[in-house]
XYZ file of C-alpha atoms in Angstrom:
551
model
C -58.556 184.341 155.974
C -56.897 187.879 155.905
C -60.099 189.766 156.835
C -61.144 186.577 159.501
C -57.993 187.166 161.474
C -58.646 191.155 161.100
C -61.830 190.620 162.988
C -60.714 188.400 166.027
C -57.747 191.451 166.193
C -60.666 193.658 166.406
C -62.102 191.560 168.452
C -59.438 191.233 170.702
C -57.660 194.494 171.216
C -59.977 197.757 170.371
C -56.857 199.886 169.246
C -56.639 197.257 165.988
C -58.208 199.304 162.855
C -59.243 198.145 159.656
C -61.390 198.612 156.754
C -61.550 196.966 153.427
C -63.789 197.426 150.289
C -64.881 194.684 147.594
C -65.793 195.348 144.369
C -69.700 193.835 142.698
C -68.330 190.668 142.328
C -67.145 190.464 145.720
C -63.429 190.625 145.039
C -61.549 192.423 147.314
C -59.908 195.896 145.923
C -59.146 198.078 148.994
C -57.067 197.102 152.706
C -56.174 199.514 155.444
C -55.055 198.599 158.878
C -53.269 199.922 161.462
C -52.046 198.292 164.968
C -51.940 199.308 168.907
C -48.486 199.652 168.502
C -48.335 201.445 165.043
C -51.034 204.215 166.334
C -48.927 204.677 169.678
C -45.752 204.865 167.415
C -47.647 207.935 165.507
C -49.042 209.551 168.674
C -45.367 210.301 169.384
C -43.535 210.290 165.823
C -46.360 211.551 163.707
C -45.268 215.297 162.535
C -43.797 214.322 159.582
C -44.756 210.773 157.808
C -43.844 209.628 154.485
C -46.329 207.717 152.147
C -44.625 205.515 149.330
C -46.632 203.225 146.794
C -44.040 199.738 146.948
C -44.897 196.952 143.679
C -45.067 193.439 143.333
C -45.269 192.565 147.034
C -48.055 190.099 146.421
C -49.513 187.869 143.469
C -52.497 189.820 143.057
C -50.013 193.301 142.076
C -51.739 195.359 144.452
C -49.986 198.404 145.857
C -48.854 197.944 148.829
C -48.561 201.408 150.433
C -47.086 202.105 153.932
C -47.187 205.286 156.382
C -43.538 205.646 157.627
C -42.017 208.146 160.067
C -38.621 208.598 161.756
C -38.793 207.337 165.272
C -36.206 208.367 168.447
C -33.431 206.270 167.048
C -33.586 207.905 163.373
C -35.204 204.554 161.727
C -37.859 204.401 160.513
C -40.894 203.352 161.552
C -44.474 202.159 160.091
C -47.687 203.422 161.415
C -50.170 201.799 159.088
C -50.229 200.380 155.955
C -52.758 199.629 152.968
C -53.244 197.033 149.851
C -54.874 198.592 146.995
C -55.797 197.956 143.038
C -55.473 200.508 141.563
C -53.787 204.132 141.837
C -56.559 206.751 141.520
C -57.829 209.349 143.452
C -60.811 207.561 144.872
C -58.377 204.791 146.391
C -55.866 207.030 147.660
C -58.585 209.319 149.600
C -60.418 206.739 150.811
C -56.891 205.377 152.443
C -56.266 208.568 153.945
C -59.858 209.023 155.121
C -59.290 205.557 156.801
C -55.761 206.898 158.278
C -57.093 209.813 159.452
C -59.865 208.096 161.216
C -57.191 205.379 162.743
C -55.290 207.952 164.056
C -57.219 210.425 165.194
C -55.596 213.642 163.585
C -53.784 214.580 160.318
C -49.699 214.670 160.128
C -48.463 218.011 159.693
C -46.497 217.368 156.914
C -46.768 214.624 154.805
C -44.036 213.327 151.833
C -44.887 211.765 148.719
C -43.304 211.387 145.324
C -45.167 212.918 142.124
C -47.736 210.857 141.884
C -50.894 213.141 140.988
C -53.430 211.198 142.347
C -51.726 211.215 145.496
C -51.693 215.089 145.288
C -55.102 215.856 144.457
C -56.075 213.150 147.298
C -54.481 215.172 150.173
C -55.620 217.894 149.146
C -58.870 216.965 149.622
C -58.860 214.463 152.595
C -56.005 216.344 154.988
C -57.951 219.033 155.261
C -58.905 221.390 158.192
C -62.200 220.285 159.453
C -63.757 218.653 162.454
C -60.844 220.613 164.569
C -58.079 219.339 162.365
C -55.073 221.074 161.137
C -54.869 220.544 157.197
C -51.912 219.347 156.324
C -48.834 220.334 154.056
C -47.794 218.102 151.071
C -43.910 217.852 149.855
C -41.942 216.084 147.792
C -39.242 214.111 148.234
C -36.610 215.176 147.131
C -34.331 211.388 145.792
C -37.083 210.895 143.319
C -36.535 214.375 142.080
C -32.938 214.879 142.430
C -32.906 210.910 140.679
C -34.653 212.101 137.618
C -32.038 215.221 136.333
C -29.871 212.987 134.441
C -32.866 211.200 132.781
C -34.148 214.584 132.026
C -31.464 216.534 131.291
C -28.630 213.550 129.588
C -25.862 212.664 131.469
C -23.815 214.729 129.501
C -24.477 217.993 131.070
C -25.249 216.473 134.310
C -21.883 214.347 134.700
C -19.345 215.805 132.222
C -19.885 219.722 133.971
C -20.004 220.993 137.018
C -23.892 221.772 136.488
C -25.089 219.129 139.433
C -22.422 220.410 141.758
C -23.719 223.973 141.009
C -27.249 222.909 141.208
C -26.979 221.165 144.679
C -25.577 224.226 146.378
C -28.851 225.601 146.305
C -31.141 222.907 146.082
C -29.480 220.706 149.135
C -28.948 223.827 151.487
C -31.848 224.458 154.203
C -29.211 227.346 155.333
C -30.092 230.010 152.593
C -33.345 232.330 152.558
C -35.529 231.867 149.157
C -34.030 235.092 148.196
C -30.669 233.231 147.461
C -31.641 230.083 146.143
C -33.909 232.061 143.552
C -30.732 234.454 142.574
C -28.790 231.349 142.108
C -31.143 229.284 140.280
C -31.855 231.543 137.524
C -27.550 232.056 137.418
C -27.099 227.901 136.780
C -30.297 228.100 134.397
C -28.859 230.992 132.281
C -25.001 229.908 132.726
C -25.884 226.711 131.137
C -28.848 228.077 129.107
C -31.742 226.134 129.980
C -34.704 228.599 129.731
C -36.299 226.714 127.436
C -36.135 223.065 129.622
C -40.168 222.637 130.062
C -38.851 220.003 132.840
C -36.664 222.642 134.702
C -39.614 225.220 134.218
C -41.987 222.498 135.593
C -40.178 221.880 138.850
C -39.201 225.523 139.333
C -43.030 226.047 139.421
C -43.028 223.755 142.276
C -40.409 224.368 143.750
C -42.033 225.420 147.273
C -42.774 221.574 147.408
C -39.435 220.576 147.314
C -36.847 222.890 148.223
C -35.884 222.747 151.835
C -35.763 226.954 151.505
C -39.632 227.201 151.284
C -40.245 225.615 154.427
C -37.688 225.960 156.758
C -40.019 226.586 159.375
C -41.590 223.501 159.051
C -40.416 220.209 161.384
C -39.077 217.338 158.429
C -37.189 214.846 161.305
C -35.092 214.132 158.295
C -37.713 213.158 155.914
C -36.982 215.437 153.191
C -33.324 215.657 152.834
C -32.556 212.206 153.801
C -32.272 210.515 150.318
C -32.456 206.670 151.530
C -35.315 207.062 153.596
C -37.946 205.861 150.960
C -35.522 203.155 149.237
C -34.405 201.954 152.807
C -38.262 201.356 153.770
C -38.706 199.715 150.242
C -35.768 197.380 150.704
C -36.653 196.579 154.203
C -39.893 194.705 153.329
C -38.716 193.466 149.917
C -36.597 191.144 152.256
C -40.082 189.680 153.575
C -42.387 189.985 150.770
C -42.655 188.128 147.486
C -44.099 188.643 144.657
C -45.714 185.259 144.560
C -47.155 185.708 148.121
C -51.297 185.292 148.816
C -52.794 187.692 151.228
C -52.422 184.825 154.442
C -48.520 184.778 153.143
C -48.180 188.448 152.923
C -50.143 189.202 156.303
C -47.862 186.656 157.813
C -44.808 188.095 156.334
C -45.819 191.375 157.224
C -46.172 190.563 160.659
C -42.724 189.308 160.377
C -40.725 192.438 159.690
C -43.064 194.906 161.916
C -41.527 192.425 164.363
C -38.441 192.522 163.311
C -38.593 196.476 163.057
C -39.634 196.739 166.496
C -37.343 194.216 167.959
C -34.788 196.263 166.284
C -36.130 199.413 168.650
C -36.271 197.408 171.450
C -32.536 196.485 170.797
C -31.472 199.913 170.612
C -33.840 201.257 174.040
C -31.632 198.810 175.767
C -28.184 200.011 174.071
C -29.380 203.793 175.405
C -30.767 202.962 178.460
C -28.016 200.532 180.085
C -24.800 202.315 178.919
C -23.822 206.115 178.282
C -21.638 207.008 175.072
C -17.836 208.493 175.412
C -18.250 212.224 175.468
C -15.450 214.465 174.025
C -15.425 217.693 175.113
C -15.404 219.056 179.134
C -18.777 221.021 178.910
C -20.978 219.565 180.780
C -24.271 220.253 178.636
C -22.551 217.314 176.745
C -23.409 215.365 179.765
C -26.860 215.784 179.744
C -27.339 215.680 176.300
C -26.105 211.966 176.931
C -28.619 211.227 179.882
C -31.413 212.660 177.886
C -31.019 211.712 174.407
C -30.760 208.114 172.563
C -27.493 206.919 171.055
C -28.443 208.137 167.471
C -29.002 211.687 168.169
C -26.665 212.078 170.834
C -23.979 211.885 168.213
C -25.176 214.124 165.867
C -25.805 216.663 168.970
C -22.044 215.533 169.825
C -21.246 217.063 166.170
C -22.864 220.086 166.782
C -21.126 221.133 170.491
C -17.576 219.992 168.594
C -17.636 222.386 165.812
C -19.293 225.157 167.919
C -16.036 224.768 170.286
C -13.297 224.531 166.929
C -15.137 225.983 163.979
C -17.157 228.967 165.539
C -16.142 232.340 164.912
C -17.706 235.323 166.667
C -18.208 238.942 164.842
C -20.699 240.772 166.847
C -22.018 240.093 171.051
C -24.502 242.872 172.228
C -24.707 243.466 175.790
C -27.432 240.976 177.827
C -31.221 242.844 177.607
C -33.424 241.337 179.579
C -31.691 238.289 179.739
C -31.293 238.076 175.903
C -27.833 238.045 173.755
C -27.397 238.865 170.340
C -24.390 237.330 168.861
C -23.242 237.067 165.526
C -21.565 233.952 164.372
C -19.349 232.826 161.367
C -18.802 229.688 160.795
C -15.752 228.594 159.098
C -16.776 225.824 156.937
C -20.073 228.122 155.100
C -18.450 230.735 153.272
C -20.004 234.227 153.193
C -22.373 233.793 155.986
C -23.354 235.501 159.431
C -25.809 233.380 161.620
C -27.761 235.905 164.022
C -28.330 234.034 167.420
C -30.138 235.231 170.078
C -29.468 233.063 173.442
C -30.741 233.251 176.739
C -30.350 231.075 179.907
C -33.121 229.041 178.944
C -33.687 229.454 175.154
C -31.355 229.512 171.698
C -32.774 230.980 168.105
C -30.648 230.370 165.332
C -31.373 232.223 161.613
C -30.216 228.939 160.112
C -33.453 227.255 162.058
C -31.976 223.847 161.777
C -33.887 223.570 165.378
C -37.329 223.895 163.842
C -36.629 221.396 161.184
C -35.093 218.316 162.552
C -35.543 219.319 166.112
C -31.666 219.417 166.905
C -29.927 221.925 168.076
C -27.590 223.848 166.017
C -23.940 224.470 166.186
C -24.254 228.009 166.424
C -26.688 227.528 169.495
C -24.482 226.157 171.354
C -21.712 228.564 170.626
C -23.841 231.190 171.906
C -24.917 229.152 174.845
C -21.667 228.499 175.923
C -20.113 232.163 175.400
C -22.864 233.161 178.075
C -21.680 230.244 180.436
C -24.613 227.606 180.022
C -23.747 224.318 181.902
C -27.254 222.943 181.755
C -29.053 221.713 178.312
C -31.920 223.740 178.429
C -35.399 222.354 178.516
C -36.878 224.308 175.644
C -34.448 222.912 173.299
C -35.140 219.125 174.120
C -37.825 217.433 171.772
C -39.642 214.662 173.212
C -39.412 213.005 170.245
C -35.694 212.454 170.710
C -35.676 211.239 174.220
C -34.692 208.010 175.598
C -38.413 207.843 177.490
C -40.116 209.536 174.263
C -43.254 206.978 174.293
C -43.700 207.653 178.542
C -45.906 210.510 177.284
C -48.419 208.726 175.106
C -51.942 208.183 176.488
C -52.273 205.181 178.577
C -55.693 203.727 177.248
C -53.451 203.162 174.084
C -51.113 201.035 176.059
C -53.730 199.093 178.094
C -55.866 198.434 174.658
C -52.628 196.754 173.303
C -51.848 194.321 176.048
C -54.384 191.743 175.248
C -53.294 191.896 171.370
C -49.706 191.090 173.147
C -50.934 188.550 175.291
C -52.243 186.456 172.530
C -48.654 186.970 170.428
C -47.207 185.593 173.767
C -49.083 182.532 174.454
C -48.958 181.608 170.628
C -45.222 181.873 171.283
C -45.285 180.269 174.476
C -47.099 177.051 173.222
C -44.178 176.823 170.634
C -41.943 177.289 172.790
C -43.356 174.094 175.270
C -43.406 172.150 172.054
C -40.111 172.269 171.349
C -39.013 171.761 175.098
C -41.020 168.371 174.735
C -39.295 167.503 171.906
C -36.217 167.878 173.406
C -36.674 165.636 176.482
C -38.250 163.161 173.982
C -34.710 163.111 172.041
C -32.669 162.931 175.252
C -34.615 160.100 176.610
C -33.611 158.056 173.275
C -34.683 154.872 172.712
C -33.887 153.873 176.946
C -36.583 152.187 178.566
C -35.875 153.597 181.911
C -36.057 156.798 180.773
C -38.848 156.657 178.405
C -41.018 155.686 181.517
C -39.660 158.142 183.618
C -40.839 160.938 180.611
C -44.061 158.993 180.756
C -44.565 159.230 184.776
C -44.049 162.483 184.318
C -46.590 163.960 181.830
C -49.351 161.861 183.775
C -48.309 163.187 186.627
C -49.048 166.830 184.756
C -52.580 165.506 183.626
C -53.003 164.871 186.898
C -52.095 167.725 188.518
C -53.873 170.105 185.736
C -56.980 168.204 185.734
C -57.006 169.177 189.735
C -56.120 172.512 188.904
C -58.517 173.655 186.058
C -61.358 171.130 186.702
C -62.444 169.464 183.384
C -59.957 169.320 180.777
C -60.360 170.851 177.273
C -58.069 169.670 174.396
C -56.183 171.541 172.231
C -56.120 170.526 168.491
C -53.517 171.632 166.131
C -56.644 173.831 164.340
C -57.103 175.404 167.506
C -53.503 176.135 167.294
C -53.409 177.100 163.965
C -56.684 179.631 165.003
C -54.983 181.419 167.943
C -52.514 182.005 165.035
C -53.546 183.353 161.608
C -57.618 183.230 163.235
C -61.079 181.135 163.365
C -61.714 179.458 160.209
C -65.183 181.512 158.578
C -68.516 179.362 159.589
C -70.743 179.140 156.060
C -70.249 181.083 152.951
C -67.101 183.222 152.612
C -68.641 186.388 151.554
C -65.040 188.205 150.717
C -62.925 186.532 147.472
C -59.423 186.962 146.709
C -58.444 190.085 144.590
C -58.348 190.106 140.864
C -54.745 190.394 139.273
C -54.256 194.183 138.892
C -52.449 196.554 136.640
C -50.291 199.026 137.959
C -47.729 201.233 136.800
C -45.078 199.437 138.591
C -45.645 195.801 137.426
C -46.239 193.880 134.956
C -49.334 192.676 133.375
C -49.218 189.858 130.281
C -47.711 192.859 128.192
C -43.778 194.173 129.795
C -43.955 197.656 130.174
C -42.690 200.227 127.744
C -38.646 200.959 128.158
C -37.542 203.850 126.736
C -34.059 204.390 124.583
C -31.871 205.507 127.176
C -32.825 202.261 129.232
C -32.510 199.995 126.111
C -28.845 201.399 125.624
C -27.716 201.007 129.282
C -28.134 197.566 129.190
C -27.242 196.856 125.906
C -24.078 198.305 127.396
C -23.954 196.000 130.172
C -24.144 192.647 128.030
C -20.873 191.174 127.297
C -19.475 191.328 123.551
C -19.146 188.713 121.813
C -16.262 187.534 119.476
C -15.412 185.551 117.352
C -12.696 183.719 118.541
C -10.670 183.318 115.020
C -10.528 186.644 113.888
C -11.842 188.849 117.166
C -14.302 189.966 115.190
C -18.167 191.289 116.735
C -19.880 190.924 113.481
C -20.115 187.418 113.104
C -19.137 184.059 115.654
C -16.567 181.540 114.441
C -19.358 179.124 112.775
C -20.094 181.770 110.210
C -16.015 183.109 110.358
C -15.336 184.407 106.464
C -11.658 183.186 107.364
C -13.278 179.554 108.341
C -14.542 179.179 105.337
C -11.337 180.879 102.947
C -9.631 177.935 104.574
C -11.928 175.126 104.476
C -12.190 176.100 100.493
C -8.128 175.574 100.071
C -7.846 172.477 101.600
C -10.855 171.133 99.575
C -9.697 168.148 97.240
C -10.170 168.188 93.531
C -12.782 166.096 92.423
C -11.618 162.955 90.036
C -13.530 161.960 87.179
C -15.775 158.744 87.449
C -14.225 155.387 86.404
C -15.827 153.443 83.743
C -17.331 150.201 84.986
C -16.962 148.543 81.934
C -13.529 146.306 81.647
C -11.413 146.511 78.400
């Protein structure tokens, strides 16, 4: 029913992709789709886009996988996504083939965790061909950051000051790889970790995850957010279960990409009808709140604050054509100059927070306001970030989608008519009067609809139900329902192995019990030694047996 309802999308609106794969016994192993919506979404929002492998979503255990990105309002937002059996290379290239194709282009960057199927697949699908730029793989950093206690034992990594230390130079995207390699090997040979084959394993990777490697690369937050993958997995874990068929999952799917968009067009209303409080008198904080949405105009309302209070500046060269060299200290980063060269038009920051999230710095604007800008400059405002972001996209995009929204709408408008007819059936009660008066009515509809639209064509509940979830297959269904799988995330007949450290944290959540005589966590009060002492003292003597023989 799934793949029916696929094909009357298709069908219906030529922006809806999919592609699906069945195994020699017809069993379905492999899903991709994307949506008008979801490809317009990554026309605008598709530099950076995050790929996460969720489990038990469905009763089958395939992986369901989706492509996220972070849209104007700093949520996320979900491109495409894809059901699959199993987690090998082949599956995970021929999804990204499939994205790739959907889309048109590759992402610049694209996150992942360590999964290393998922690394040797993008390495061989988002690659530079056919006009494309290839692609460059990270990792996010929770998952790594999550794993250092596991790795290391909470001992060292919550009884010292070794995280604390550690995130200093992991967390920063301020300090040149120069620095966070001079203090790395300090915290490795403070706390004497040469040997750590886990520390040696991420160091060797480390231009994958540490912001320092490529902080000339746009992120949008991706990287150093650490919710963004969780709050995407917790998102559709409130719509999925793990119980659900495909028809229930496609349906509950549907449910949160509408709730997830409803959500955006929630907050384009918030931006677009009302203007935030600004705090300062510059009037580039004006226009930052006419141009931006809610969301970033408050962390751009951060960044002109502390260049007014917590800029300091060392060095201002005199204008050359039209350029300023300043150098800035800010108070809260100790130890640091931040070269900025301004114009009237144009800011470049050494810190290059501009380049990676597309926001501009602190230090910026304290150079921008020194030489007397009043105007946010046009070279520093990402489309991306705008209240009319998606004005840009191309229109055949738009127009594809409308007839995919025109079918949502008179599904929901058919509901809605329902229910209205219900309702005048209620208030009419059990009255005669008013009964007939419902009755005149709707035949005085019929009539005026049979004038209208000629000969009348009824409209069953399965025609209902079709305009819903799609036409019921004519013959043989060629396409059966998946086999269970086995992942690495779920289980299958046999619980997965848990290791010691696991087994003792909850062990150490379960509640001791005592035994309520003595207090005692050896034993419960049936099998109490003091019980028994007692019940052995109060014990009568036995009497010898009287003779039943009578003198």
């Amino acid at each position: 029913m799934m793949i029916d309802k696929f094909k009357v999308m298709q069908e219906t609106c030529k922006s809806f992709y999919y592609a699906y794969e069945v195994d020699s016994t017809g069993h379905l192993t492999k899903l991709f789709w994307s949506d008008a919506v979801g490809r317009r979404n990554f026309e605008v929002y598709g530099d950076a886009v995050s790929f996460d492998a969720t489990f038990d979503t469905n009763k089958y255990n395939m992986i369901f996988a989706p492509f996220t990105g972070v849209d104007k309002h700093d949520k996320c937002v979900t491109f495409a996504a894809c059901l699959l059996s199993q987690e090998s290379v082949t599956d995970y290239s021929w999804t990204f083939s499939h994205f790739v194709k959907a889309m048109g282009r590759n992402p610049v960057v694209i996150v992942t965790d360590q999964c290393a199927a998922m690394k040797v697949a993008i390495r061989d699908t988002f690659v530079a061909v056919n006009d494309l730029v290839a692609s460059k793989h990270r990792l996010c950093m929770w998952y790594i950051m999550d794993k250092f206690p596991m790795k290391l034992g909470n001992r060292l990594c919550k009884e010292t000051d070794f995280m604390e230390k550690m995130k200093t130079y992991i967390w920063s995207s301020i300090i040149e790889i120069d620095e966070f390699e001079i203090g790395w090997g300090a915290i490795i040979k403070e706390f004497k970790l040469e040997e750590n084959k886990w520390l040696s394993d991420m160091y060797a990777i480390r231009s994958c995850w540490i912001p320092a490697y490529f902080r000339n690369e746009p992120m949008f937050g991706l990287m150093r957010t650490t919710s963004r993958s969780e709050s995407e997995n917790f998102f559709f874990s409130q719509f999925h279960k793990q119980g659900d068929t495909l028809c229930e999952f496609w349906l509950r799917f549907q449910s949160a990409m509408d709730r997830q968009r409803n959500e955006t067009v929630r907050l384009d209303n918030e931006s677009n009808t009302s203007l935030p409080t600004t705090l300062s008198t510059w009037f580039i904080e004006d226009d930052a709140a006419e141009l931006f949405t809610r969301a970033i105009f408050y962390k751009i309302q951060e960044e002109i604050l502390a260049s007014c209070y917590d800029m300091q500046i060392k060095r201002m060269s005199e204008e050359v054509e039209g350029v300023t060299h300043l150098e800035i200290r800010d108070i809260k980063v100790k130890d640091k100059l931040f070269k900025v060269s301004v114009s009237r038009n144009h800011a470049v920051c050494s810190c290059k927070k501009f380049v990676m999230c597309g926001i501009v710095c602190r230090h910026a604007f304290c150079g921008l306001k020194q030489i007397g800008v009043t105007k946010f400059p046009w070279t520093l405002v990402l489309n991306r970030w705008m209240k009319i972001a998606e004005s840009g996209t191309s229109s055949d995009s738009v127009s594809v989608s409308n007839d995919y929204f025109k079918m949502q709408q008179t599904s929901l408008k058919l509901t809605e008519i329902w229910f209205d007819f219900r309702q005048v059936v209620n208030k009419a009660g059990v009255q005669l009067d008013r009964l007939e008066y419902v009755q005149k009515t709707i035949k005085q509809l019929n009539t005026d609809l049979d004038n209208q639209c000629g000969d009348f064509v009824e409209f069953t509940k399965k025609d209902h139900m079709a305009a819903m979830l799609g036409k019921q297959p004519i013959g043989e269904v060629s396409i059966l329902v998946p086999n269970i799988c086995k992942n690495k995330g779920n289980y299958f007949k046999k619980k997965r192995l848990i290791s010691e450290r696991e087994k003792a944290l909850t062990k150490s959540k379960k509640r001791i019990r005592k035994c309520k005589k003595c207090e005692a966590i050896t034993h419960d009060s049936r099998t109490c030694p003091q019980k028994k002492a007692a019940q052995k003292e109060v014990m009568p003597v036995d009497k010898p047996a009287e003779s039943g023989l009578n003198v």
